Amino acid sequence: METVEEGSAVDWTRLPANVLRFVSGRLADPQDFVRFRAACPAWRLAVPEDGHWRFFHPWIVESSDPDDDSGNVLFYSPASGEYHVIHVAALEGKRVAGHGAGLLLGIDTADELSAVLVNPLTGESTAAPRLPERFRGAPVYGFAATDDPAGEGEVVAVVYNRPAGGQARGCVALWRRRRDAGAGWATVPAQTFWMRMPQLRARLVAHGPQVVEAEEAAIAAVNGHAHGHVEWFPGMRGAHVVEHGGQARVLVRMELEQPPAIAAAGGVPVKPGDTLPGVSFELRNTVDPEGDAVDWASAPELHGKVILQSEDSICHVLPASVGLSSNSVYFLSWQRQEVVVDEDGGVGDGEPFGYFLCKWDAIKGVATVVEKVPGAWDRQKPGRWFLPTFKY
């Protein structure tokens, strides 16, 4: 083995490729990974852009303004404490309608049936086939998902609408991005999609959209699922779908009603480390608000995992290796914050409420405040979890 004499300079460009990959694979934030690769040509050659083999720590992305089609997206990294405003050229003229698998879903503001999936870190984008006509005239939302977060799986995009009117019918459409991308969307009834999401995605990847759509139409014709009210969409009634290990469950966030005097004051002021006695979560096997609870012990696919829950979106399930506690649900919550007094005796930022990162321990059944999310957040544009990656 070559040795280095004391006092001699070390040629860091000659580090073995396996050492460089070992180090880079443990970087928690994408920006650190970018800086690592930018150190020198030898490091960049040894570690390709999609060579990060562990999970980056999750980011928080600000919910988009429906009128903002600038392509600018705001992210916050809890791991580094830094904000990142990323301009995504492929999103110019589009609103961000959802995200997932490290991708953002953009819907054209001038053409509501035109969609694109784009990775904000790389700028790489994929134009989706034109959305079905059934999605015209109602706001469209969606997300992307994959069975293999390591980067080898098929990405499936899912879009859904929220039609107005009591008799309006919602629908869901699925599209597999890579293989046979030109085959189009498979449209299925919204009432039967969410709790069958793993099976429908698997069938789409295996058989294509035409087969899935024909089979679902046949089922609907027999069971009458093609008609009826729009009964549920992500986040409605505080319920969120958790899909993992081929199983779909529902995570329901519950908050106890506070005494009138405390509620009128906006709640009890909190700080990191405080418990939130009025907040809890419950697992169910159905989106039915009267559905029976599922004990955590009866959900083995979630044991040792981290669940990221945010408003109006699908939950993310990650291994505990992302730097967060296992068997916990991490969520974002507006809470009354303790009054901060500056050196002159005046009130700090003067804002009575703060945006806090919190977690619920599924074993102990206790919710606690982890940290205050810095910056001035708009309550009309709450943050949502985003899993940055260079793999898609």
Short mmCIF file of C-alpha atoms in Angstrom, two decimals:
data_model
loop_
_atom_site.label_atom_id
_atom_site.label_comp_id
_atom_site.label_asym_id
_atom_site.label_seq_id
_atom_site.Cartn_x
_atom_site.Cartn_y
_atom_site.Cartn_z
CA MET A 1 0.00 0.00 0.00
CA GLU A 2 1.27 3.46 -0.85
CA THR A 3 2.06 5.53 2.24
CA VAL A 4 2.17 9.28 2.75
CA GLU A 5 5.23 10.74 4.41
CA GLU A 6 4.70 13.13 7.28
CA GLY A 7 4.55 16.70 6.10
CA SER A 8 3.95 15.80 2.46
CA ALA A 9 0.90 17.03 0.56
CA VAL A 10 -1.98 14.64 -0.05
CA ASP A 11 -3.30 14.33 -3.58
CA TRP A 12 -7.01 14.09 -2.85
CA THR A 13 -7.79 13.55 -6.53
CA ARG A 14 -6.29 10.07 -6.26
CA LEU A 15 -8.70 8.75 -3.64
CA PRO A 16 -10.08 5.34 -4.70
CA ALA A 17 -13.44 5.48 -6.45
CA ASN A 18 -15.05 3.14 -3.91
CA VAL A 19 -14.00 5.48 -1.07
CA LEU A 20 -15.49 8.47 -2.88
CA ARG A 21 -18.75 6.64 -3.47
CA PHE A 22 -18.84 5.51 0.17
CA VAL A 23 -18.48 9.09 1.40
CA SER A 24 -20.81 10.70 -1.14
CA GLY A 25 -23.51 8.11 -0.47
CA ARG A 26 -23.78 9.35 3.10
CA LEU A 27 -24.31 13.01 2.36
CA ALA A 28 -27.70 14.05 3.76
CA ASP A 29 -28.47 17.04 1.54
CA PRO A 30 -28.45 17.19 -2.29
CA GLN A 31 -26.60 20.50 -2.26
CA ASP A 32 -23.73 18.89 -0.34
CA PHE A 33 -23.68 16.13 -2.94
CA VAL A 34 -23.44 18.73 -5.72
CA ARG A 35 -20.58 20.48 -3.94
CA PHE A 36 -18.82 17.14 -3.43
CA ARG A 37 -18.93 16.32 -7.15
CA ALA A 38 -17.81 19.85 -8.02
CA ALA A 39 -14.62 19.52 -5.97
CA CYS A 40 -12.60 18.21 -8.93
CA PRO A 41 -13.04 16.34 -12.25
CA ALA A 42 -11.75 13.08 -10.74
CA TRP A 43 -14.44 13.08 -8.03
CA ARG A 44 -17.14 14.00 -10.54
CA LEU A 45 -16.08 11.15 -12.82
CA ALA A 46 -15.99 8.62 -9.97
CA VAL A 47 -19.42 9.61 -8.62
CA PRO A 48 -22.10 10.02 -11.33
CA GLU A 49 -25.00 12.38 -10.76
CA ASP A 50 -27.38 9.51 -10.00
CA GLY A 51 -24.76 7.71 -7.91
CA HIS A 52 -26.13 8.64 -4.47
CA TRP A 53 -27.13 5.21 -3.17
CA ARG A 54 -28.84 6.23 0.08
CA PHE A 55 -31.83 8.46 0.74
CA PHE A 56 -31.24 12.17 0.95
CA HIS A 57 -32.91 13.70 3.97
CA PRO A 58 -36.35 15.02 2.98
CA TRP A 59 -37.01 18.62 2.05
CA ILE A 60 -40.11 20.73 2.61
CA VAL A 61 -41.58 22.36 -0.49
CA GLU A 62 -43.88 25.36 -0.28
CA SER A 63 -47.32 24.73 -1.74
CA SER A 64 -47.65 26.47 -5.05
CA ASP A 65 -49.86 29.45 -5.76
CA PRO A 66 -52.30 28.50 -8.55
CA ASP A 67 -51.54 31.86 -10.18
CA ASP A 68 -47.76 31.41 -10.03
CA ASP A 69 -46.40 29.92 -13.23
CA SER A 70 -42.93 31.45 -12.98
CA GLY A 71 -41.17 28.11 -12.54
CA ASN A 72 -39.65 29.22 -9.21
CA VAL A 73 -40.04 26.65 -6.43
CA LEU A 74 -39.11 27.20 -2.77
CA PHE A 75 -37.61 24.34 -0.76
CA TYR A 76 -36.40 24.13 2.83
CA SER A 77 -33.88 21.53 4.02
CA PRO A 78 -34.31 20.60 7.71
CA ALA A 79 -31.00 18.71 7.54
CA SER A 80 -28.96 21.79 6.60
CA GLY A 81 -31.32 24.55 7.77
CA GLU A 82 -31.01 26.16 4.34
CA TYR A 83 -33.60 27.46 1.88
CA HIS A 84 -33.28 26.77 -1.82
CA VAL A 85 -35.19 28.69 -4.49
CA ILE A 86 -34.86 26.61 -7.63
CA HIS A 87 -35.93 27.89 -11.02
CA VAL A 88 -37.30 24.99 -13.05
CA ALA A 89 -37.41 26.04 -16.68
CA ALA A 90 -39.75 23.19 -17.63
CA LEU A 91 -42.35 24.61 -15.19
CA GLU A 92 -42.51 28.06 -16.75
CA GLY A 93 -46.14 28.66 -17.70
CA LYS A 94 -47.27 25.77 -15.47
CA ARG A 95 -48.61 25.39 -11.96
CA VAL A 96 -47.22 22.72 -9.63
CA ALA A 97 -50.09 20.27 -9.14
CA GLY A 98 -48.25 17.66 -7.08
CA HIS A 99 -45.03 15.79 -6.52
CA GLY A 100 -43.49 12.48 -5.52
CA ALA A 101 -40.53 10.22 -6.34
CA GLY A 102 -38.38 13.35 -6.40
CA LEU A 103 -40.44 14.81 -9.26
CA LEU A 104 -42.84 17.74 -9.64
CA LEU A 105 -46.04 17.50 -11.66
CA GLY A 106 -46.76 20.61 -13.70
CA ILE A 107 -50.10 21.44 -15.37
CA ASP A 108 -50.07 24.07 -18.12
CA THR A 109 -51.96 27.19 -17.04
CA ALA A 110 -53.13 27.86 -20.60
CA ASP A 111 -53.89 24.22 -21.48
CA GLU A 112 -55.33 22.29 -18.55
CA LEU A 113 -54.83 18.92 -20.27
CA SER A 114 -51.09 19.38 -20.79
CA ALA A 115 -48.84 17.93 -18.05
CA VAL A 116 -45.15 17.39 -17.42
CA LEU A 117 -43.01 15.56 -14.85
CA VAL A 118 -39.74 17.27 -13.99
CA ASN A 119 -36.87 16.72 -11.56
CA PRO A 120 -36.09 20.13 -10.02
CA LEU A 121 -32.52 19.09 -9.16
CA THR A 122 -31.53 18.08 -12.68
CA GLY A 123 -34.07 20.02 -14.75
CA GLU A 124 -34.80 16.84 -16.71
CA SER A 125 -38.45 16.67 -17.75
CA THR A 126 -40.84 14.25 -19.42
CA ALA A 127 -43.96 15.47 -21.20
CA ALA A 128 -46.94 13.33 -20.28
CA PRO A 129 -49.51 12.21 -22.85
CA ARG A 130 -52.45 14.55 -23.09
CA LEU A 131 -54.79 14.17 -20.12
CA PRO A 132 -58.20 12.60 -20.82
CA GLU A 133 -61.03 15.01 -21.63
CA ARG A 134 -62.74 14.08 -18.38
CA PHE A 135 -60.18 16.25 -16.59
CA ARG A 136 -61.24 19.41 -18.35
CA GLY A 137 -63.06 22.02 -16.29
CA ALA A 138 -62.04 20.93 -12.77
CA PRO A 139 -58.81 21.51 -10.84
CA VAL A 140 -56.34 18.68 -11.39
CA TYR A 141 -53.90 17.44 -8.76
CA GLY A 142 -51.58 14.49 -8.63
CA PHE A 143 -48.35 12.83 -7.58
CA ALA A 144 -45.68 10.42 -8.80
CA ALA A 145 -44.77 7.15 -7.10
CA THR A 146 -42.34 4.29 -7.50
CA ASP A 147 -41.96 0.88 -5.88
CA ASP A 148 -38.19 1.28 -5.78
CA PRO A 149 -36.93 4.52 -4.22
CA ALA A 150 -33.37 3.31 -4.95
CA GLY A 151 -33.93 4.38 -8.53
CA GLU A 152 -34.55 1.25 -10.58
CA GLY A 153 -38.33 1.06 -10.45
CA GLU A 154 -41.01 2.31 -12.80
CA VAL A 155 -42.39 5.75 -12.02
CA VAL A 156 -46.17 5.96 -12.20
CA ALA A 157 -47.88 9.35 -12.34
CA VAL A 158 -51.35 9.67 -10.84
CA VAL A 159 -53.73 12.58 -11.43
CA TYR A 160 -57.16 13.19 -9.96
CA ASN A 161 -59.73 15.97 -10.08
CA ARG A 162 -62.07 17.60 -7.60
CA PRO A 163 -65.21 18.44 -9.56
CA ALA A 164 -67.68 20.85 -8.02
CA GLY A 165 -71.31 19.96 -7.45
CA GLY A 166 -72.87 17.20 -5.38
CA GLN A 167 -73.56 14.93 -8.33
CA ALA A 168 -70.19 15.41 -10.03
CA ARG A 169 -68.00 12.36 -10.41
CA GLY A 170 -64.29 12.36 -9.77
CA CYS A 171 -61.86 10.22 -11.67
CA VAL A 172 -58.26 9.10 -11.41
CA ALA A 173 -55.81 8.47 -14.24
CA LEU A 174 -52.50 6.58 -14.15
CA TRP A 175 -49.56 6.76 -16.54
CA ARG A 176 -46.28 4.85 -16.47
CA ARG A 177 -43.51 7.23 -17.39
CA ARG A 178 -40.68 5.13 -18.80
CA ARG A 179 -41.94 2.02 -20.54
CA ASP A 180 -44.41 2.49 -23.38
CA ALA A 181 -44.82 6.12 -22.34
CA GLY A 182 -46.83 6.94 -25.44
CA ALA A 183 -49.59 4.49 -24.54
CA GLY A 184 -51.46 7.14 -22.58
CA TRP A 185 -53.43 7.23 -19.37
CA ALA A 186 -55.58 4.56 -17.75
CA THR A 187 -58.69 6.23 -16.30
CA VAL A 188 -60.40 4.53 -13.36
CA PRO A 189 -63.25 5.52 -10.99
CA ALA A 190 -62.04 7.56 -8.03
CA GLN A 191 -64.27 5.68 -5.59
CA THR A 192 -62.36 2.41 -6.03
CA PHE A 193 -58.82 3.64 -6.64
CA TRP A 194 -57.23 4.77 -3.40
CA MET A 195 -57.33 1.61 -1.33
CA ARG A 196 -56.40 -0.50 -4.37
CA MET A 197 -53.53 1.73 -5.43
CA PRO A 198 -50.73 -0.88 -5.10
CA GLN A 199 -52.59 -3.46 -7.17
CA LEU A 200 -53.61 -1.00 -9.88
CA ARG A 201 -50.09 0.40 -10.20
CA ALA A 202 -48.64 -3.09 -10.47
CA ARG A 203 -51.16 -4.05 -13.15
CA LEU A 204 -50.44 -0.87 -15.08
CA VAL A 205 -46.71 -1.59 -15.12
CA ALA A 206 -47.26 -5.24 -16.08
CA HIS A 207 -50.07 -4.94 -18.64
CA GLY A 208 -50.39 -1.34 -19.79
CA PRO A 209 -53.19 1.24 -19.60
CA GLN A 210 -55.63 -0.33 -22.05
CA VAL A 211 -55.87 -3.56 -20.07
CA VAL A 212 -56.26 -1.78 -16.72
CA GLU A 213 -58.90 0.60 -18.03
CA ALA A 214 -60.92 -2.19 -19.66
CA GLU A 215 -60.83 -4.34 -16.54
CA GLU A 216 -61.85 -1.45 -14.29
CA ALA A 217 -64.68 -0.48 -16.62
CA ALA A 218 -65.97 -4.06 -16.49
CA ILE A 219 -65.81 -4.08 -12.68
CA ALA A 220 -67.59 -0.73 -12.51
CA ALA A 221 -70.33 -1.95 -14.83
CA VAL A 222 -71.01 -4.90 -12.53
CA ASN A 223 -70.65 -3.15 -9.18
CA GLY A 224 -71.99 0.27 -10.11
CA HIS A 225 -68.82 2.11 -9.14
CA ALA A 226 -69.00 4.36 -12.19
CA HIS A 227 -71.68 6.51 -10.57
CA GLY A 228 -72.11 8.36 -7.33
CA HIS A 229 -70.73 11.23 -5.34
CA VAL A 230 -67.10 12.18 -4.92
CA GLU A 231 -66.70 10.86 -1.40
CA TRP A 232 -63.00 11.30 -0.73
CA PHE A 233 -59.77 12.76 -2.06
CA PRO A 234 -56.33 13.04 -0.40
CA GLY A 235 -56.46 14.99 2.84
CA MET A 236 -60.26 15.05 3.09
CA ARG A 237 -61.48 14.46 6.65
CA GLY A 238 -57.86 14.53 7.79
CA ALA A 239 -57.26 11.13 6.16
CA HIS A 240 -54.14 10.32 4.14
CA VAL A 241 -53.28 7.17 2.20
CA VAL A 242 -50.14 5.32 3.27
CA GLU A 243 -48.95 2.96 0.53
CA HIS A 244 -46.04 0.67 1.31
CA GLY A 245 -45.07 -2.96 0.85
CA GLY A 246 -48.04 -3.66 -1.39
CA GLN A 247 -50.45 -2.52 1.32
CA ALA A 248 -52.62 0.61 1.39
CA ARG A 249 -53.72 1.96 4.73
CA VAL A 250 -55.21 5.24 5.90
CA LEU A 251 -53.53 7.55 8.39
CA VAL A 252 -56.01 9.84 10.13
CA ARG A 253 -54.79 12.94 11.95
CA MET A 254 -56.95 13.89 14.91
CA GLU A 255 -56.89 17.01 17.09
CA LEU A 256 -58.90 17.32 20.30
CA GLU A 257 -61.09 20.36 20.71
CA GLN A 258 -59.44 22.82 23.08
CA PRO A 259 -61.24 24.62 25.94
CA PRO A 260 -62.90 27.83 24.67
CA ALA A 261 -60.52 30.18 26.52
CA ILE A 262 -57.42 28.43 25.15
CA ALA A 263 -58.90 28.13 21.65
CA ALA A 264 -59.73 31.85 21.64
CA ALA A 265 -56.09 32.61 22.41
CA GLY A 266 -54.94 30.39 19.56
CA GLY A 267 -53.75 27.54 21.76
CA VAL A 268 -50.98 27.07 24.32
CA PRO A 269 -47.60 28.48 23.24
CA VAL A 270 -45.10 25.75 22.35
CA LYS A 271 -41.37 25.39 21.82
CA PRO A 272 -39.18 22.50 20.59
CA GLY A 273 -39.39 19.56 22.98
CA ASP A 274 -42.94 20.31 24.16
CA THR A 275 -45.65 17.69 23.84
CA LEU A 276 -48.84 18.28 21.84
CA PRO A 277 -51.41 16.43 23.96
CA GLY A 278 -54.28 17.22 21.63
CA VAL A 279 -52.71 15.71 18.49
CA SER A 280 -52.73 12.02 17.61
CA PHE A 281 -52.86 9.70 14.60
CA GLU A 282 -54.80 6.54 13.86
CA LEU A 283 -54.30 3.81 11.25
CA ARG A 284 -57.30 2.40 9.40
CA ASN A 285 -57.93 0.07 6.51
CA THR A 286 -60.54 2.29 4.89
CA VAL A 287 -61.20 5.95 4.12
CA ASP A 288 -64.60 5.53 5.78
CA PRO A 289 -64.68 7.96 8.74
CA GLU A 290 -66.40 5.25 10.78
CA GLY A 291 -63.79 2.63 9.92
CA ASP A 292 -62.15 0.56 12.63
CA ALA A 293 -58.69 1.48 13.82
CA VAL A 294 -55.71 -0.77 13.07
CA ASP A 295 -53.22 -1.31 15.87
CA TRP A 296 -49.64 -0.40 14.91
CA ALA A 297 -48.58 -3.96 15.75
CA SER A 298 -50.95 -5.20 13.03
CA ALA A 299 -49.18 -3.17 10.31
CA PRO A 300 -45.84 -5.03 10.00
CA GLU A 301 -44.93 -3.31 6.71
CA LEU A 302 -44.63 -0.02 8.65
CA HIS A 303 -42.53 -1.32 11.53
CA GLY A 304 -39.21 0.49 11.86
CA LYS A 305 -40.23 3.02 9.20
CA VAL A 306 -40.71 6.78 9.09
CA ILE A 307 -43.99 8.23 7.78
CA LEU A 308 -44.02 11.79 6.42
CA GLN A 309 -47.51 13.31 6.47
CA SER A 310 -48.46 16.66 5.02
CA GLU A 311 -51.71 18.39 4.20
CA ASP A 312 -53.72 17.22 1.18
CA SER A 313 -51.15 14.74 -0.08
CA ILE A 314 -50.12 11.10 -0.07
CA CYS A 315 -47.82 10.02 2.78
CA HIS A 316 -44.20 9.03 2.18
CA VAL A 317 -42.76 5.95 3.88
CA LEU A 318 -38.99 5.84 4.40
CA PRO A 319 -36.46 3.76 6.34
CA ALA A 320 -35.24 5.25 9.60
CA SER A 321 -31.81 5.79 8.01
CA VAL A 322 -32.92 9.23 6.79
CA GLY A 323 -31.99 10.67 10.18
CA LEU A 324 -35.50 10.57 11.63
CA SER A 325 -36.89 8.37 14.39
CA SER A 326 -38.38 5.03 13.39
CA ASN A 327 -42.01 4.16 14.12
CA SER A 328 -42.88 7.85 13.97
CA VAL A 329 -45.10 10.12 11.92
CA TYR A 330 -43.49 13.47 11.06
CA PHE A 331 -45.90 16.29 10.30
CA LEU A 332 -46.00 20.08 9.94
CA SER A 333 -48.28 22.10 12.15
CA TRP A 334 -49.20 25.72 12.86
CA GLN A 335 -48.89 26.34 16.59
CA ARG A 336 -48.93 29.33 18.88
CA GLN A 337 -45.29 30.07 19.65
CA GLU A 338 -43.72 31.38 22.80
CA VAL A 339 -43.23 35.14 22.76
CA VAL A 340 -39.63 35.94 21.94
CA VAL A 341 -38.24 39.03 23.66
CA ASP A 342 -35.25 40.75 22.11
CA GLU A 343 -32.39 42.45 23.94
CA ASP A 344 -34.31 45.75 24.13
CA GLY A 345 -37.27 44.13 25.83
CA GLY A 346 -39.48 44.26 22.76
CA VAL A 347 -41.32 41.38 21.12
CA GLY A 348 -39.19 39.53 18.57
CA ASP A 349 -40.81 38.98 15.20
CA GLY A 350 -44.27 39.81 16.57
CA GLU A 351 -45.83 36.77 14.89
CA PRO A 352 -47.99 34.86 17.40
CA PHE A 353 -48.02 31.67 15.33
CA GLY A 354 -45.15 29.62 13.98
CA TYR A 355 -44.73 26.72 11.59
CA PHE A 356 -43.36 23.72 13.45
CA LEU A 357 -41.97 20.33 12.51
CA CYS A 358 -43.52 17.78 14.87
CA LYS A 359 -43.51 14.02 15.29
CA TRP A 360 -45.90 11.45 16.70
CA ASP A 361 -44.38 8.35 18.29
CA ALA A 362 -46.55 5.44 17.17
CA ILE A 363 -45.35 3.21 20.00
CA LYS A 364 -45.80 5.70 22.86
CA GLY A 365 -48.73 7.51 21.26
CA VAL A 366 -47.22 10.92 22.03
CA ALA A 367 -46.79 13.93 19.74
CA THR A 368 -43.91 16.36 20.33
CA VAL A 369 -42.52 19.52 18.75
CA VAL A 370 -39.19 18.86 17.01
CA GLU A 371 -38.21 22.29 15.74
CA LYS A 372 -39.59 25.55 14.45
CA VAL A 373 -39.35 25.86 10.70
CA PRO A 374 -37.55 29.17 10.16
CA GLY A 375 -38.75 31.87 7.84
CA ALA A 376 -42.06 33.54 7.14
CA TRP A 377 -44.50 30.89 5.92
CA ASP A 378 -47.85 31.68 4.37
CA ARG A 379 -50.71 29.74 6.01
CA GLN A 380 -52.41 29.66 2.62
CA LYS A 381 -49.37 27.88 1.17
CA PRO A 382 -48.35 25.27 3.76
CA GLY A 383 -45.30 23.11 3.27
CA ARG A 384 -45.36 19.57 1.95
CA TRP A 385 -42.74 16.85 2.11
CA PHE A 386 -40.49 16.38 -0.90
CA LEU A 387 -37.93 13.60 -1.40
CA PRO A 388 -35.04 15.00 -3.47
CA THR A 389 -33.19 12.61 -5.75
CA PHE A 390 -31.04 12.62 -8.86
CA LYS A 391 -32.22 9.16 -9.94
CA TYR A 392 -35.38 10.08 -11.85
#
